[in-house]
PDB file of C-alpha atoms in Angstrom:
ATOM      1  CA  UNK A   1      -5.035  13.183  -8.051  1.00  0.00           C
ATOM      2  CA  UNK A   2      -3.027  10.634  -9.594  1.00  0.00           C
ATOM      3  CA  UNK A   3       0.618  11.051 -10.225  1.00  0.00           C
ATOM      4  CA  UNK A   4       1.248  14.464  -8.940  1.00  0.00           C
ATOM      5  CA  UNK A   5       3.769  13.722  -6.143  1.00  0.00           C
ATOM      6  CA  UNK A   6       1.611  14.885  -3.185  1.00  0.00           C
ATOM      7  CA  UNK A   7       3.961  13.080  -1.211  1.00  0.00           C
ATOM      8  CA  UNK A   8       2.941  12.307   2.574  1.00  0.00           C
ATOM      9  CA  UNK A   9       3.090  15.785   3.824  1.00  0.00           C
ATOM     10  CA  UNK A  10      -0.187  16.718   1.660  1.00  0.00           C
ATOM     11  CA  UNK A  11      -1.715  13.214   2.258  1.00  0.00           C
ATOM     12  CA  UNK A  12      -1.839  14.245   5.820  1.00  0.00           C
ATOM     13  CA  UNK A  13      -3.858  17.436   4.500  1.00  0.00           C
ATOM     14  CA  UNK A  14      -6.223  15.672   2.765  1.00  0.00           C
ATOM     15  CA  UNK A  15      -6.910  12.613   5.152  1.00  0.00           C
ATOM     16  CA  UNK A  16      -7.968  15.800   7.790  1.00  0.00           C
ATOM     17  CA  UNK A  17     -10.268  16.688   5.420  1.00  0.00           C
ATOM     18  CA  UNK A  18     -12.082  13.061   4.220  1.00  0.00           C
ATOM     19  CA  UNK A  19     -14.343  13.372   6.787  1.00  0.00           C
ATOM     20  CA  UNK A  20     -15.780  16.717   5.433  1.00  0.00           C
ATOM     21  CA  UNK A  21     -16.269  15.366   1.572  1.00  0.00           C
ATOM     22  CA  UNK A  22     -19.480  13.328   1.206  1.00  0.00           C
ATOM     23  CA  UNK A  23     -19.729  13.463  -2.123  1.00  0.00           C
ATOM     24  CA  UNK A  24     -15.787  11.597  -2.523  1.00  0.00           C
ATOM     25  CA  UNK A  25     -16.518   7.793  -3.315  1.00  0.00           C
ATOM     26  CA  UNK A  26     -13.295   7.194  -5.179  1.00  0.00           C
ATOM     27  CA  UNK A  27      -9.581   8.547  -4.084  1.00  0.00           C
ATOM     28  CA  UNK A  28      -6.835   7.705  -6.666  1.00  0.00           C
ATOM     29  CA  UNK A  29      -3.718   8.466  -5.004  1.00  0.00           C
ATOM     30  CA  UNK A  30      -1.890   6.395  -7.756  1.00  0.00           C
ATOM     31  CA  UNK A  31       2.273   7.236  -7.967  1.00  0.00           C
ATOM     32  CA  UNK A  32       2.019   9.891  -5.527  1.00  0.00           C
ATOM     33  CA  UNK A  33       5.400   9.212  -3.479  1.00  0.00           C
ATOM     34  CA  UNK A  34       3.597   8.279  -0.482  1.00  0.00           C
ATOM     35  CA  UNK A  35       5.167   6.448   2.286  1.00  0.00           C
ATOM     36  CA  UNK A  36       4.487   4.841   5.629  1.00  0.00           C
ATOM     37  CA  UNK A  37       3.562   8.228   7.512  1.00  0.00           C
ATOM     38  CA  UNK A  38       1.065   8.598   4.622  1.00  0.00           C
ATOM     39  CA  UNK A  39      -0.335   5.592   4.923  1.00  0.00           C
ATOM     40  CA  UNK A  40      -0.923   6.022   9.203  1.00  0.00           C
ATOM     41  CA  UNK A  41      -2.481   9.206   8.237  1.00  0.00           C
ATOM     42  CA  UNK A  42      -4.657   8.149   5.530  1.00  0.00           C
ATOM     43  CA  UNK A  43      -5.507   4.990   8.207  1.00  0.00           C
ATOM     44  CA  UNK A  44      -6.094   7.281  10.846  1.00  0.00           C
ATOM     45  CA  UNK A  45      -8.836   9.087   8.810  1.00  0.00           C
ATOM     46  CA  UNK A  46     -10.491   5.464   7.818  1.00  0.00           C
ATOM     47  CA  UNK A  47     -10.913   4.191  11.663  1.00  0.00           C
ATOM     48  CA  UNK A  48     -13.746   6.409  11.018  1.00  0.00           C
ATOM     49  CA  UNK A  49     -16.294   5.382   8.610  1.00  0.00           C
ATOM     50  CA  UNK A  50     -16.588   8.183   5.883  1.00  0.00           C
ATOM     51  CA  UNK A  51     -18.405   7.562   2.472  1.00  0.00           C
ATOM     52  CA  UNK A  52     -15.335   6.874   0.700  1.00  0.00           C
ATOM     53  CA  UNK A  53     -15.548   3.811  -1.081  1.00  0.00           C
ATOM     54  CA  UNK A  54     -12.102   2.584  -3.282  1.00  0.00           C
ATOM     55  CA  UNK A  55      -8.389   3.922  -2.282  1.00  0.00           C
ATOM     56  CA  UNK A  56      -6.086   2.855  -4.517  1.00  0.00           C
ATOM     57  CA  UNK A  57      -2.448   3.835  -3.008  1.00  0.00           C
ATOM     58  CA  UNK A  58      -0.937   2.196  -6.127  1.00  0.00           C
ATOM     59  CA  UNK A  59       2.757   2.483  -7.438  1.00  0.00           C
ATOM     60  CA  UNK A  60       3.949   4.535  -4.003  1.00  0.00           C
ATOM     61  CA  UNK A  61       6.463   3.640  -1.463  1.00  0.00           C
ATOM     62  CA  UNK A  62       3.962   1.938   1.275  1.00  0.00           C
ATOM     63  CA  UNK A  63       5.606  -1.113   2.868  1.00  0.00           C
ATOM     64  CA  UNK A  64       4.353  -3.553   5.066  1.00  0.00           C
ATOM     65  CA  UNK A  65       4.131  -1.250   8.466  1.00  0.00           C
ATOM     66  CA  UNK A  66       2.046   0.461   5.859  1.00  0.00           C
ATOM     67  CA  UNK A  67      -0.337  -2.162   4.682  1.00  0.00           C
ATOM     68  CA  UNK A  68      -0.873  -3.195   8.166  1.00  0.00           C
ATOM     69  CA  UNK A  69      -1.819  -0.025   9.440  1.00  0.00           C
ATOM     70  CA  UNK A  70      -4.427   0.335   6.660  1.00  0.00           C
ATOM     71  CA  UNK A  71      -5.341  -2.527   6.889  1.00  0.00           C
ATOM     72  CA  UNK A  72      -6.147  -2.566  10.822  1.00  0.00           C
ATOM     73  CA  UNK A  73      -8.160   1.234   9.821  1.00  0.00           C
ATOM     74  CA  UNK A  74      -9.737  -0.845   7.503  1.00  0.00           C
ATOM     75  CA  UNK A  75     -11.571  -3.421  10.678  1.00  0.00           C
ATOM     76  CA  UNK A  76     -13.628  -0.410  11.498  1.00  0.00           C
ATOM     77  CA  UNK A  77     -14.819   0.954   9.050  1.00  0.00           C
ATOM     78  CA  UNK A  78     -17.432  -0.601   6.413  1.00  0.00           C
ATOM     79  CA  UNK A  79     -17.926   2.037   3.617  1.00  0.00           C
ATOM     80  CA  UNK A  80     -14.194   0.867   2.197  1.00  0.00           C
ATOM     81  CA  UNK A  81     -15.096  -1.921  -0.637  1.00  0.00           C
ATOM     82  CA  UNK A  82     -11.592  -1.906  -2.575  1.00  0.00           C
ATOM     83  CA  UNK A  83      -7.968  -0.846  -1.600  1.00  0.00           C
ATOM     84  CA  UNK A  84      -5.191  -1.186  -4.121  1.00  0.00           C
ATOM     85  CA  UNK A  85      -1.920  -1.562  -2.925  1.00  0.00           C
ATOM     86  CA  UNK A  86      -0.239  -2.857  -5.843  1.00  0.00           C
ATOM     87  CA  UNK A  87       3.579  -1.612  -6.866  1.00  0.00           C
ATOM     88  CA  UNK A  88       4.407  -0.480  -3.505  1.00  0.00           C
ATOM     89  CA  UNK A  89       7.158  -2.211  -1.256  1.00  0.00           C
ATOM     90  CA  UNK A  90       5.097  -4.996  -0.070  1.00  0.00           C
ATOM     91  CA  UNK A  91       6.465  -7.951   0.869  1.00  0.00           C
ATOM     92  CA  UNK A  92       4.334 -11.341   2.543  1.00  0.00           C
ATOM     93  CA  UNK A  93       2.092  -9.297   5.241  1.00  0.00           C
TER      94      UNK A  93
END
């Protein structure tokens, strides 16, 4: 789903719906214009553990709010190996 500007409104769509895809190990949101109220929802969905395995949220407009978010979704849940954050608007979280 990579570079096709799903943009935080349909990130909240799909994070309603992680919990109903076993099968998904790998999301590539790459360059998708996703912001902070993506990033809650998509954290939101991962406070539960789902068989999702690698997110990779890079080149979108996350900032630090973001990454902390994700990254306190992330605490909970163990099926999450690798999350890719890179280009986004982080600065030192």
């Amino acid at each position: 789903l990579c570079w096709n500007d799903i943009g935080d409104d349909g990130v909240a769509h799909l994070a309603l719906g992680l919990q109903r895809m076993p099968q998904l190990r790998v999301l590539n949101l790459k360059g998708n214009g996703i912001g902070n109220s993506g990033a809650q929802d998509l954290a939101a969905a991962l406070q539960r553990d789902c068989w999702l395995e690698e997110l990779i949220l890079d080149c979108n407009s996350i900032n630090d709010n973001g990454a902390k978010m994700l990254g306190a979704a992330l605490e909970g849940n163990s099926s999450i190996k690798v999350l890719q954050l890179s280009w986004n608007r982080l600065g030192d979280v």
